[in-house]
Amino acid sequence: MPELPEVETTAQLLGPALVGSTIVDVQLSWPRHTPDPERLIRELPGHAVRDLGRRGKYLVVGLEPSDRTLFVHLGMSGRLTVRPADALPDPYARTVFVLQDGRQWRFADPRKFGRVLLVADPEEVTGRLGPEPLAGEFTADWLAAGMAARRRAVKPLLLQQRFLAGLGNIYADEALHRAGVSPRRAADSLKTGEVVRLWESIREVLNEAIAHHGTSLDWVYPDGGMQELLRVYGRAGKPCLACGTPVEREVLAQRSTHYCPRCQPG
């Protein structure tokens, strides 16, 4: 958290406020936000925001001149806002980009797991990522081939960003429930029909979450509406919305996992 839908929403909402704005200063109160603080402070000012996009869980900031690309990873608790010049300070604003008109683009990150990366070659960051689950390259055939080649449990596999970019804990649980697949199943045990249902469910739940501006579970990300539509995540002990069986929770590969033992046997 935040995952693909929350980052996509952030890009869509920030774009109108930032595109065309020039960054004139960078203020770091937590230098570990970036691997090279001096380089960020020295090289980013003077660049204008050309566009905002997303790759996996990264916010991708296209810059002009185009000799650099800025990536922001929100980590567990990151939030990006644009504030007027006279706004009160935010004690959790670890990185602040000062814009030419005096506004501040703030990266608040209470838990300090976020990252800011300024690179000359975007492949330094995106080259390690798997395909986008909402892009044309992510097909049912691709997923079937990827599953067939791996024996590990299906949920931890879906969370591997090198395998599939952007999918996180909430939406993996939701997609597996919609597909009727147990999160503990070995990936190479899924039959063709199960893989197709999982592929459809991944795309369906992500598109639905984007339409609802992501999921709000606590103060970290308060602007979403998808939490009202979650079928298993965060519902341990409550009845499954499909069959009424109590939803179960267990830790799988160190991640909290929610599922319905009846709808998702095995």
GROMACS .gro file of C-alpha atoms in nm:
model
  266
    1MET     CA    1   0.000   0.000   0.000
    2PRO     CA    2  -0.012   0.221  -0.206
    3GLU     CA    3  -0.039  -0.014  -0.504
    4LEU     CA    4  -0.097   0.028  -0.878
    5PRO     CA    5  -0.446   0.189  -0.856
    6GLU     CA    6  -0.338   0.438  -0.589
    7VAL     CA    7  -0.027   0.539  -0.786
    8GLU     CA    8  -0.228   0.566  -1.108
    9THR     CA    9  -0.480   0.787  -0.928
   10THR     CA   10  -0.200   1.001  -0.787
   11ALA     CA   11  -0.058   1.055  -1.136
   12GLN     CA   12  -0.399   1.149  -1.275
   13LEU     CA   13  -0.478   1.392  -0.994
   14LEU     CA   14  -0.138   1.561  -0.977
   15GLY     CA   15  -0.095   1.602  -1.350
   16PRO     CA   16  -0.308   1.916  -1.393
   17ALA     CA   17  -0.130   2.087  -1.101
   18LEU     CA   18   0.224   1.999  -1.204
   19VAL     CA   19   0.256   1.967  -1.582
   20GLY     CA   20   0.433   2.276  -1.714
   21SER     CA   21   0.573   2.374  -1.373
   22THR     CA   22   0.947   2.421  -1.331
   23ILE     CA   23   1.127   2.284  -1.026
   24VAL     CA   24   1.362   2.548  -0.885
   25ASP     CA   25   1.475   2.387  -0.560
   26VAL     CA   26   1.480   2.053  -0.377
   27GLN     CA   27   1.465   2.038   0.002
   28LEU     CA   28   1.550   1.712   0.178
   29SER     CA   29   1.483   1.656   0.547
   30TRP     CA   30   1.544   1.283   0.504
   31PRO     CA   31   1.844   1.239   0.270
   32ARG     CA   32   1.793   0.862   0.256
   33HIS     CA   33   1.485   0.925   0.042
   34THR     CA   34   1.725   0.918  -0.251
   35PRO     CA   35   2.048   0.725  -0.314
   36ASP     CA   36   2.238   1.042  -0.414
   37PRO     CA   37   2.098   1.350  -0.235
   38GLU     CA   38   2.364   1.590  -0.366
   39ARG     CA   39   2.295   1.486  -0.725
   40LEU     CA   40   1.919   1.533  -0.684
   41ILE     CA   41   1.964   1.881  -0.535
   42ARG     CA   42   2.218   1.978  -0.800
   43GLU     CA   43   2.065   1.834  -1.118
   44LEU     CA   44   1.686   1.850  -1.081
   45PRO     CA   45   1.631   2.229  -1.047
   46GLY     CA   46   1.568   2.391  -1.384
   47HIS     CA   47   1.371   2.095  -1.516
   48ALA     CA   48   1.001   2.137  -1.596
   49VAL     CA   49   0.743   1.865  -1.547
   50ARG     CA   50   0.648   1.746  -1.894
   51ASP     CA   51   0.409   1.466  -1.796
   52LEU     CA   52   0.320   1.228  -1.516
   53GLY     CA   53   0.269   0.858  -1.562
   54ARG     CA   54   0.311   0.530  -1.384
   55ARG     CA   55   0.518   0.214  -1.423
   56GLY     CA   56   0.442  -0.060  -1.175
   57LYS     CA   57   0.422   0.111  -0.836
   58TYR     CA   58   0.644   0.401  -0.947
   59LEU     CA   59   0.519   0.747  -1.032
   60VAL     CA   60   0.711   0.844  -1.346
   61VAL     CA   61   0.778   1.215  -1.395
   62GLY     CA   62   0.883   1.307  -1.746
   63LEU     CA   63   1.105   1.615  -1.747
   64GLU     CA   64   1.204   1.889  -1.990
   65PRO     CA   65   1.490   1.899  -2.082
   66SER     CA   66   1.444   1.525  -2.131
   67ASP     CA   67   1.794   1.424  -2.017
   68ARG     CA   68   1.656   1.299  -1.685
   69THR     CA   69   1.353   1.108  -1.555
   70LEU     CA   70   1.226   1.132  -1.199
   71PHE     CA   71   1.078   0.825  -1.030
   72VAL     CA   72   0.892   0.837  -0.700
   73HIS     CA   73   0.806   0.523  -0.504
   74LEU     CA   74   0.554   0.590  -0.229
   75GLY     CA   75   0.669   0.300  -0.012
   76MET     CA   76   0.428   0.209   0.269
   77SER     CA   77   0.310   0.553   0.372
   78GLY     CA   78   0.402   0.805   0.105
   79ARG     CA   79   0.169   1.080  -0.011
   80LEU     CA   80   0.224   1.349  -0.272
   81THR     CA   81   0.049   1.684  -0.256
   82VAL     CA   82   0.091   2.028  -0.411
   83ARG     CA   83   0.060   2.304  -0.152
   84PRO     CA   84   0.057   2.686  -0.181
   85ALA     CA   85   0.369   2.878  -0.088
   86ASP     CA   86   0.221   2.995   0.243
   87ALA     CA   87   0.093   2.654   0.356
   88LEU     CA   88   0.191   2.537   0.703
   89PRO     CA   89   0.494   2.306   0.715
   90ASP     CA   90   0.433   1.931   0.714
   91PRO     CA   91   0.653   1.749   0.969
   92TYR     CA   92   0.641   1.435   0.755
   93ALA     CA   93   0.745   1.606   0.429
   94ARG     CA   94   1.077   1.428   0.374
   95THR     CA   95   1.130   1.571   0.024
   96VAL     CA   96   0.992   1.903  -0.104
   97PHE     CA   97   1.019   2.018  -0.465
   98VAL     CA   98   0.981   2.396  -0.480
   99LEU     CA   99   0.813   2.517  -0.798
  100GLN     CA  100   0.881   2.837  -0.990
  101ASP     CA  101   0.558   3.002  -0.871
  102GLY     CA  102   0.640   2.930  -0.505
  103ARG     CA  103   0.415   2.628  -0.462
  104GLN     CA  104   0.558   2.319  -0.297
  105TRP     CA  105   0.525   1.966  -0.427
  106ARG     CA  106   0.556   1.768  -0.106
  107PHE     CA  107   0.642   1.405  -0.053
  108ALA     CA  108   0.515   1.322   0.297
  109ASP     CA  109   0.638   0.983   0.418
  110PRO     CA  110   0.588   0.913   0.790
  111ARG     CA  111   0.737   0.562   0.779
  112LYS     CA  112   1.030   0.662   0.555
  113PHE     CA  113   1.011   0.371   0.310
  114GLY     CA  114   0.959   0.589   0.002
  115ARG     CA  115   1.223   0.658  -0.262
  116VAL     CA  116   1.307   0.935  -0.508
  117LEU     CA  117   1.525   0.843  -0.805
  118LEU     CA  118   1.665   1.078  -1.069
  119VAL     CA  119   1.812   0.881  -1.359
  120ALA     CA  120   1.943   0.946  -1.708
  121ASP     CA  121   1.817   0.611  -1.838
  122PRO     CA  122   1.468   0.500  -1.722
  123GLU     CA  123   1.572   0.139  -1.778
  124GLU     CA  124   1.783   0.169  -1.464
  125VAL     CA  125   1.452   0.149  -1.279
  126THR     CA  126   1.196  -0.002  -1.515
  127GLY     CA  127   1.426  -0.262  -1.668
  128ARG     CA  128   1.380  -0.478  -1.359
  129LEU     CA  129   1.001  -0.480  -1.377
  130GLY     CA  130   0.767  -0.735  -1.529
  131PRO     CA  131   0.484  -0.648  -1.768
  132GLU     CA  132   0.203  -0.410  -1.681
  133PRO     CA  133  -0.115  -0.603  -1.588
  134LEU     CA  134  -0.334  -0.356  -1.779
  135ALA     CA  135  -0.116  -0.345  -2.091
  136GLY     CA  136  -0.152  -0.549  -2.407
  137GLU     CA  137   0.164  -0.746  -2.333
  138PHE     CA  138  -0.006  -0.907  -2.032
  139THR     CA  139  -0.213  -1.179  -2.196
  140ALA     CA  140  -0.370  -1.497  -2.064
  141ASP     CA  141  -0.118  -1.695  -2.270
  142TRP     CA  142   0.172  -1.503  -2.114
  143LEU     CA  143   0.036  -1.565  -1.765
  144ALA     CA  144  -0.017  -1.935  -1.839
  145ALA     CA  145   0.341  -1.974  -1.958
  146GLY     CA  146   0.475  -1.786  -1.658
  147MET     CA  147   0.272  -1.993  -1.414
  148ALA     CA  148   0.365  -2.323  -1.579
  149ALA     CA  149   0.735  -2.247  -1.532
  150ARG     CA  150   0.711  -2.180  -1.157
  151ARG     CA  151   0.625  -2.406  -0.866
  152ARG     CA  152   0.598  -2.148  -0.589
  153ALA     CA  153   0.265  -2.048  -0.436
  154VAL     CA  154   0.060  -1.834  -0.671
  155LYS     CA  155   0.007  -1.533  -0.444
  156PRO     CA  156   0.377  -1.467  -0.362
  157LEU     CA  157   0.448  -1.506  -0.733
  158LEU     CA  158   0.191  -1.240  -0.824
  159LEU     CA  159   0.355  -1.001  -0.576
  160GLN     CA  160   0.697  -1.035  -0.740
  161GLN     CA  161   0.749  -0.710  -0.929
  162ARG     CA  162   0.992  -0.880  -1.165
  163PHE     CA  163   0.712  -1.117  -1.262
  164LEU     CA  164   0.422  -0.869  -1.280
  165ALA     CA  165   0.456  -0.496  -1.213
  166GLY     CA  166   0.224  -0.307  -0.983
  167LEU     CA  167   0.011  -0.579  -0.825
  168GLY     CA  168   0.020  -0.565  -0.445
  169ASN     CA  169  -0.124  -0.740  -0.143
  170ILE     CA  170  -0.477  -0.599  -0.152
  171TYR     CA  171  -0.551  -0.659  -0.518
  172ALA     CA  172  -0.376  -0.996  -0.533
  173ASP     CA  173  -0.612  -1.120  -0.260
  174GLU     CA  174  -0.911  -0.972  -0.440
  175ALA     CA  175  -0.817  -1.112  -0.782
  176LEU     CA  176  -0.752  -1.461  -0.645
  177HIS     CA  177  -1.091  -1.461  -0.472
  178ARG     CA  178  -1.272  -1.351  -0.786
  179ALA     CA  179  -1.092  -1.622  -0.981
  180GLY     CA  180  -1.168  -1.891  -0.720
  181VAL     CA  181  -0.798  -1.975  -0.679
  182SER     CA  182  -0.639  -2.050  -0.344
  183PRO     CA  183  -0.340  -1.823  -0.269
  184ARG     CA  184  -0.150  -2.135  -0.155
  185ARG     CA  185  -0.184  -2.322  -0.484
  186ALA     CA  186   0.139  -2.395  -0.666
  187ALA     CA  187   0.152  -2.174  -0.973
  188ASP     CA  188   0.225  -2.465  -1.207
  189SER     CA  189  -0.082  -2.654  -1.080
  190LEU     CA  190  -0.334  -2.409  -1.226
  191LYS     CA  191  -0.538  -2.543  -1.515
  192THR     CA  192  -0.599  -2.338  -1.829
  193GLY     CA  193  -0.945  -2.224  -1.723
  194GLU     CA  194  -0.817  -2.114  -1.383
  195VAL     CA  195  -0.537  -1.912  -1.538
  196VAL     CA  196  -0.782  -1.739  -1.773
  197ARG     CA  197  -1.013  -1.653  -1.483
  198LEU     CA  198  -0.718  -1.519  -1.284
  199TRP     CA  199  -0.599  -1.308  -1.578
  200GLU     CA  200  -0.948  -1.164  -1.621
  201SER     CA  201  -0.984  -1.104  -1.246
  202ILE     CA  202  -0.652  -0.919  -1.215
  203ARG     CA  203  -0.749  -0.677  -1.489
  204GLU     CA  204  -1.106  -0.643  -1.364
  205VAL     CA  205  -1.016  -0.561  -1.004
  206LEU     CA  206  -0.741  -0.315  -1.101
  207ASN     CA  207  -0.966  -0.128  -1.343
  208GLU     CA  208  -1.242  -0.118  -1.083
  209ALA     CA  209  -1.001   0.014  -0.819
  210ILE     CA  210  -0.871   0.287  -1.052
  211ALA     CA  211  -1.230   0.391  -1.125
  212HIS     CA  212  -1.281   0.431  -0.748
  213HIS     CA  213  -0.948   0.613  -0.693
  214GLY     CA  214  -0.794   0.321  -0.506
  215THR     CA  215  -0.847   0.188  -0.155
  216SER     CA  216  -0.853   0.391   0.168
  217LEU     CA  217  -0.773   0.180   0.473
  218ASP     CA  218  -0.625   0.439   0.709
  219TRP     CA  219  -0.467   0.785   0.716
  220VAL     CA  220  -0.199   0.680   0.465
  221TYR     CA  221  -0.426   0.712   0.162
  222PRO     CA  222  -0.761   0.875   0.252
  223ASP     CA  223  -0.906   0.956  -0.090
  224GLY     CA  224  -1.021   0.622  -0.232
  225GLY     CA  225  -1.352   0.440  -0.244
  226MET     CA  226  -1.255   0.083  -0.336
  227GLN     CA  227  -1.256  -0.027   0.029
  228GLU     CA  228  -1.636  -0.042   0.009
  229LEU     CA  229  -1.611  -0.310  -0.262
  230LEU     CA  230  -1.338  -0.536  -0.122
  231ARG     CA  231  -1.459  -0.894  -0.101
  232VAL     CA  232  -1.194  -1.057   0.123
  233TYR     CA  233  -0.908  -0.820   0.206
  234GLY     CA  234  -0.942  -0.692   0.561
  235ARG     CA  235  -1.254  -0.905   0.618
  236ALA     CA  236  -1.111  -1.188   0.832
  237GLY     CA  237  -1.391  -1.355   1.028
  238LYS     CA  238  -1.663  -1.182   0.829
  239PRO     CA  239  -1.887  -1.374   0.586
  240CYS     CA  240  -1.764  -1.417   0.231
  241LEU     CA  241  -1.978  -1.196   0.012
  242ALA     CA  242  -2.016  -1.480  -0.238
  243CYS     CA  243  -2.104  -1.779  -0.016
  244GLY     CA  244  -2.125  -1.665   0.347
  245THR     CA  245  -1.832  -1.872   0.474
  246PRO     CA  246  -1.613  -1.678   0.719
  247VAL     CA  247  -1.312  -1.524   0.547
  248GLU     CA  248  -0.982  -1.656   0.678
  249ARG     CA  249  -0.651  -1.480   0.722
  250GLU     CA  250  -0.304  -1.629   0.732
  251VAL     CA  251   0.051  -1.514   0.673
  252LEU     CA  252   0.188  -1.641   0.343
  253ALA     CA  253   0.546  -1.554   0.249
  254GLN     CA  254   0.541  -1.290   0.524
  255ARG     CA  255   0.233  -1.118   0.381
  256SER     CA  256  -0.113  -1.100   0.533
  257THR     CA  257  -0.341  -1.306   0.309
  258HIS     CA  258  -0.722  -1.316   0.305
  259TYR     CA  259  -0.929  -1.583   0.131
  260CYS     CA  260  -1.251  -1.782   0.143
  261PRO     CA  261  -1.183  -2.152   0.212
  262ARG     CA  262  -1.499  -2.252   0.027
  263CYS     CA  263  -1.470  -2.033  -0.281
  264GLN     CA  264  -1.093  -2.088  -0.302
  265PRO     CA  265  -1.034  -2.455  -0.212
  266GLY     CA  266  -0.688  -2.606  -0.198
   0.00000   0.00000   0.00000
